[in-house]
Amino acid sequence: MKEVTRKIPKKDALGLLLGKPVYTDDLAPKNSLIVKLLRSPHAFAKIKNIDISEASKIEGVECILTYKDVPRNPITRAGQGYPEPSPHDWYILDEYVRYVGDEVAIVAGKDEKCVNEALKKIKVEYEIFEPVLDFEKAEGHPSIIHPEKETHPMFEIGFDAQKNIAASYEMEIGSVEEELKKCDVVISERFYTQAQAHVAFEPHTAASYIDMHGRLIIISSTQVPFHVRRIIAEAFDIPIKNIRVIKPRIGGGFGGKQAVHGEPFVAAVTLKTGKPAKIVYTRQEVFEATYSRHPMRYDITLGASKDGKLKVIDMKGLSDTGAYGEHALTTFMVAGSKTLPLYNKVDAVRFSGKVVYTNKVPAGAYRGYGAIQGNFALESAIDMLAEKLGMDPIEFRKKNMIREGETSPIFKIMGEGREGVDMIVRSCKLNECVEEGMKLINWKEKFPRKKISETKYRGVGMAIAMQGSGIANIDMGAAVLKLNDDGSFNLLIGATDLGTGSDTILAQIAAEVLNVPTEDIIVYSSDTDLTPFDVGAYASSTTYVSGNAVKRAAEKMRKLIIKEGALKLGLDESNVDFDGKYIYEKNGSKKVSLKELATVLLYTENQKQLIADASYVGEESPPPFMAGFAEVEVDIETGKVKLINYIAVVDCGVTINPNLARIQVEGGLVQGIGMALFEDVKYSPNGKLLTNNLMHYKIPSRADIGNIIVKFVESYEPTGPFGAKSVAEIGIDTPPAAIANAIYNAVGVRIKTLPITPEKVLMSLNNK
Amino acid sequence: MIVKFKLNGKEIVKDVPVYKRALDFLRDDLGILSVKEGCGEGECGACTILVDGKNVHSCLMLAVELDGKEVITVEGLEDKIIQNAYVEAGAIQCGFCTPGFIISTKALLEQNKNPSSEEIKEALEGNLCRCTGYLKIEDAVKLAAKMYNKGSDER
Ligand code: FES
Ligand code: FES
């Protein structure tokens, strides 16, 4: 392979570094009205009266919109396959406000100053209700967060608004109760994960204007431009054909931009005034009023025979979706569907639970998408079970974990919001990942602990994980290739590069098929007018789903080139081949260069534009796998945990671009480490998020993460483009459990609530 | 208030409201788009600029404080050595934090031609990144140092 597996730099790399106008705020029309939102100071209230008269008088203020001024169509902001598995429970503006930060009014004006002033002058009278702040008390709470009758699910998702239930789910294979009776060793434990914040560096930003044809144009830092187009059309009752959504470069997403956020507000202003408008969220707004990770609680029961065979897994969960049910069911199901198949040889398995509404920051998609929550619980519990059995945790895993060529009934039963698809795991080098990781961390030598000093102990711990590659039978990506007169190609894709480098990877795939340098593939992506459809960047789908579409389009293009080349050479197609430069006679000397063929096709002979397109929907979602190993040093005086080493060994199939794959894993690991150790979420008693800036919400800096080693164990996924699977999410999954396990091995305390702060460690040490 | 300062080698004289932050002044009035707002509170480093050779957070500075100073942003780095090192090392994901890292790298390498890993960590402490995991950024700084040193050997 020439282009695939090349470590070429990202196509946009240098452009990003020179300060060119590339992000939404850089590209918003210069005369845009500045849009800001009045947000609710109450966790749950009804607007009794709203008076904008004073505010409207302020010089420079162009318009102020309240719930009375915008259409009231129930939608979901979640950008997912349509119809969405998220309930339609959100309104552009509503008379109810359901969390501190919920939108009350839209203000637009000529500059920040006047808009800020106007925000202060809007008078709102609220009828305040008792908020639901504890998700363990949400079900059946006297306060009903969505009493309105318009809110509804799109299909059966176990939705029950009267009980504050956004979704529920249950499945069982075999009989958990019966099989547990046959187990020699059983453990039952409860785990909690927190509402991690994405902290994509570019805050959510959107701009809009009306073009010369009267169409609404939206520029947005979004992961899902085509979903944005559909959702905005639905929210405002305007035809899809009258909307164009453009995603320029974006400053990170991690799931936080897999939804509409600022788009409806700028659209409302532009539709009302006819003028361009833009909104740039402040960091505080991003924290308080976009998305977080769904906090979850899991009660896990595991049963095994004394020879170390895992026989039963029972996971009962409760997930907190905050004020709106975005990605509620799907993140919950993924906590099971992307963990349970790891142990595919059990006799009985059950996964059940509910996703409840609370009056807190809405939860949404976030890298890992439930899998990290489930993984923390399951992989912590597995260590606890192994200990009870008196077995080495790695030996226990090796005995029970999934292997290449095997399957799991979970694949068919649990999809995302509905049934999944049956599949054999055709590529799985999990065993090699574990072996390699053991060597790299020097497990035999270091397990379980070493005393460093009177107060410091080092321990090692590990966890295994899996993710998926797109959502089978739901997610579609399409690609178009167009030949230019110099023999270069335009690659048009709906796929959305979030900074990950997917534009580059997709170009590499096209280049590989066509046998041309990647530099000759000019990529344009994510523009609903100009590129074909793609569901967008989520669920680890781009390399696999969009990549397969690009590969097919390139194969079609190759055939077209051979066909037209043969015609030009006066030969039969079967006697002709194409090597990337020339279309040539197989057993002869006739040839024509691609450049010459391309030029005559456009200008002189047999004139036509060569163009090829393809779409792809995954029939399977091959999981990438990994093993993560942590070495920590715990100070028993302070409870402080220092991460010394983190080893990640990953099987993501063939790495199309090893550099980009590696940096994806590294970035994922550090977010996972942040979730494990630092990223604490705190609310005030009346429901205001206190950890709403980077001073109080600590994401890891370079100094926090110790030494990280990422290694790839290559497998070949036959359904993937050139053997590739996904890599975007898998890196985040293992750190919470691996670090918790390492801490236990170091000092014997088991922390079951994330993040693992020094206070928790110290308290557990004192209670030991 | 009228401020007079040097921006990327060019003399700037401009009237600016006293409440305006240096960050907004640079971005909105002077078109310096490499300077980004990641947090607005001096925590992330996306807004880092060089003021008289020191890397500072432009979100915490008022425009009027630039008066009489010499300011350099990514747009004004004469050679592209650091940028090229970041590209070469593959130290970029979304790129939103990167101009800030490049400026801090510049400030470091001006002081220290051969920084150790520890020194790099320390020098980049004020810059956060949510995408990359930092490892390649460290590689990029080392590579830039090497490229500079090679350049001066040849001279
Ligand atoms: S924007 Fe200045 S430090 Fe974050
Ligand atoms: S590359 Fe995205 S924040 Fe650093």
Short mmCIF file of N, CA, C and O and ligand atoms in Angstrom, two decimals, chain B residues 36-47 57 59, ligand 1:
data_model
loop_
_atom_site.label_atom_id
_atom_site.label_comp_id
_atom_site.label_asym_id
_atom_site.label_seq_id
_atom_site.Cartn_x
_atom_site.Cartn_y
_atom_site.Cartn_z
N LYS B 36 -7.02 33.25 19.71
CA LYS B 36 -8.33 32.62 19.92
C LYS B 36 -8.80 32.80 21.35
O LYS B 36 -7.99 32.84 22.27
N GLU B 37 -10.11 32.84 21.52
CA GLU B 37 -10.64 32.85 22.87
C GLU B 37 -11.15 31.45 23.22
O GLU B 37 -12.13 30.97 22.68
N GLY B 38 -10.45 30.80 24.14
CA GLY B 38 -10.87 29.47 24.57
C GLY B 38 -11.63 29.52 25.88
O GLY B 38 -12.47 28.68 26.15
N CYS B 39 -11.29 30.52 26.73
CA CYS B 39 -11.95 30.57 28.04
C CYS B 39 -12.21 31.98 28.50
O CYS B 39 -13.12 32.23 29.27
N GLY B 40 -11.39 32.93 28.07
CA GLY B 40 -11.57 34.31 28.49
C GLY B 40 -11.19 34.58 29.93
O GLY B 40 -11.50 35.62 30.47
N GLU B 41 -10.50 33.62 30.56
CA GLU B 41 -10.19 33.77 31.99
C GLU B 41 -8.75 33.45 32.34
O GLU B 41 -8.46 33.16 33.49
N GLY B 42 -7.90 33.41 31.35
CA GLY B 42 -6.49 33.16 31.65
C GLY B 42 -6.17 31.73 32.02
O GLY B 42 -5.14 31.45 32.63
N GLU B 43 -7.04 30.78 31.63
CA GLU B 43 -6.81 29.40 32.03
C GLU B 43 -6.33 28.50 30.90
O GLU B 43 -5.75 27.45 31.15
N CYS B 44 -6.61 28.85 29.63
CA CYS B 44 -6.37 27.87 28.58
C CYS B 44 -5.18 28.17 27.68
O CYS B 44 -4.60 27.27 27.10
N GLY B 45 -4.84 29.44 27.52
CA GLY B 45 -3.68 29.78 26.70
C GLY B 45 -3.94 29.92 25.21
O GLY B 45 -3.02 30.19 24.44
N ALA B 46 -5.19 29.76 24.77
CA ALA B 46 -5.47 29.86 23.33
C ALA B 46 -5.25 31.28 22.82
O ALA B 46 -5.09 31.51 21.63
N CYS B 47 -5.23 32.26 23.73
CA CYS B 47 -5.12 33.66 23.35
C CYS B 47 -3.70 34.19 23.52
O CYS B 47 -3.49 35.39 23.50
N HIS B 57 -1.38 36.08 28.28
CA HIS B 57 -2.75 35.80 27.88
C HIS B 57 -3.43 37.11 27.47
O HIS B 57 -3.68 37.96 28.33
N CYS B 59 -6.39 37.64 26.75
CA CYS B 59 -7.76 37.80 27.27
C CYS B 59 -7.76 38.51 28.61
O CYS B 59 -8.79 39.01 29.05
S1 FES C 1 -8.74 32.72 26.29
FE1 FES C 1 -7.12 33.61 27.34
S2 FES C 1 -6.37 32.02 28.53
FE2 FES C 1 -8.14 31.15 27.63
#
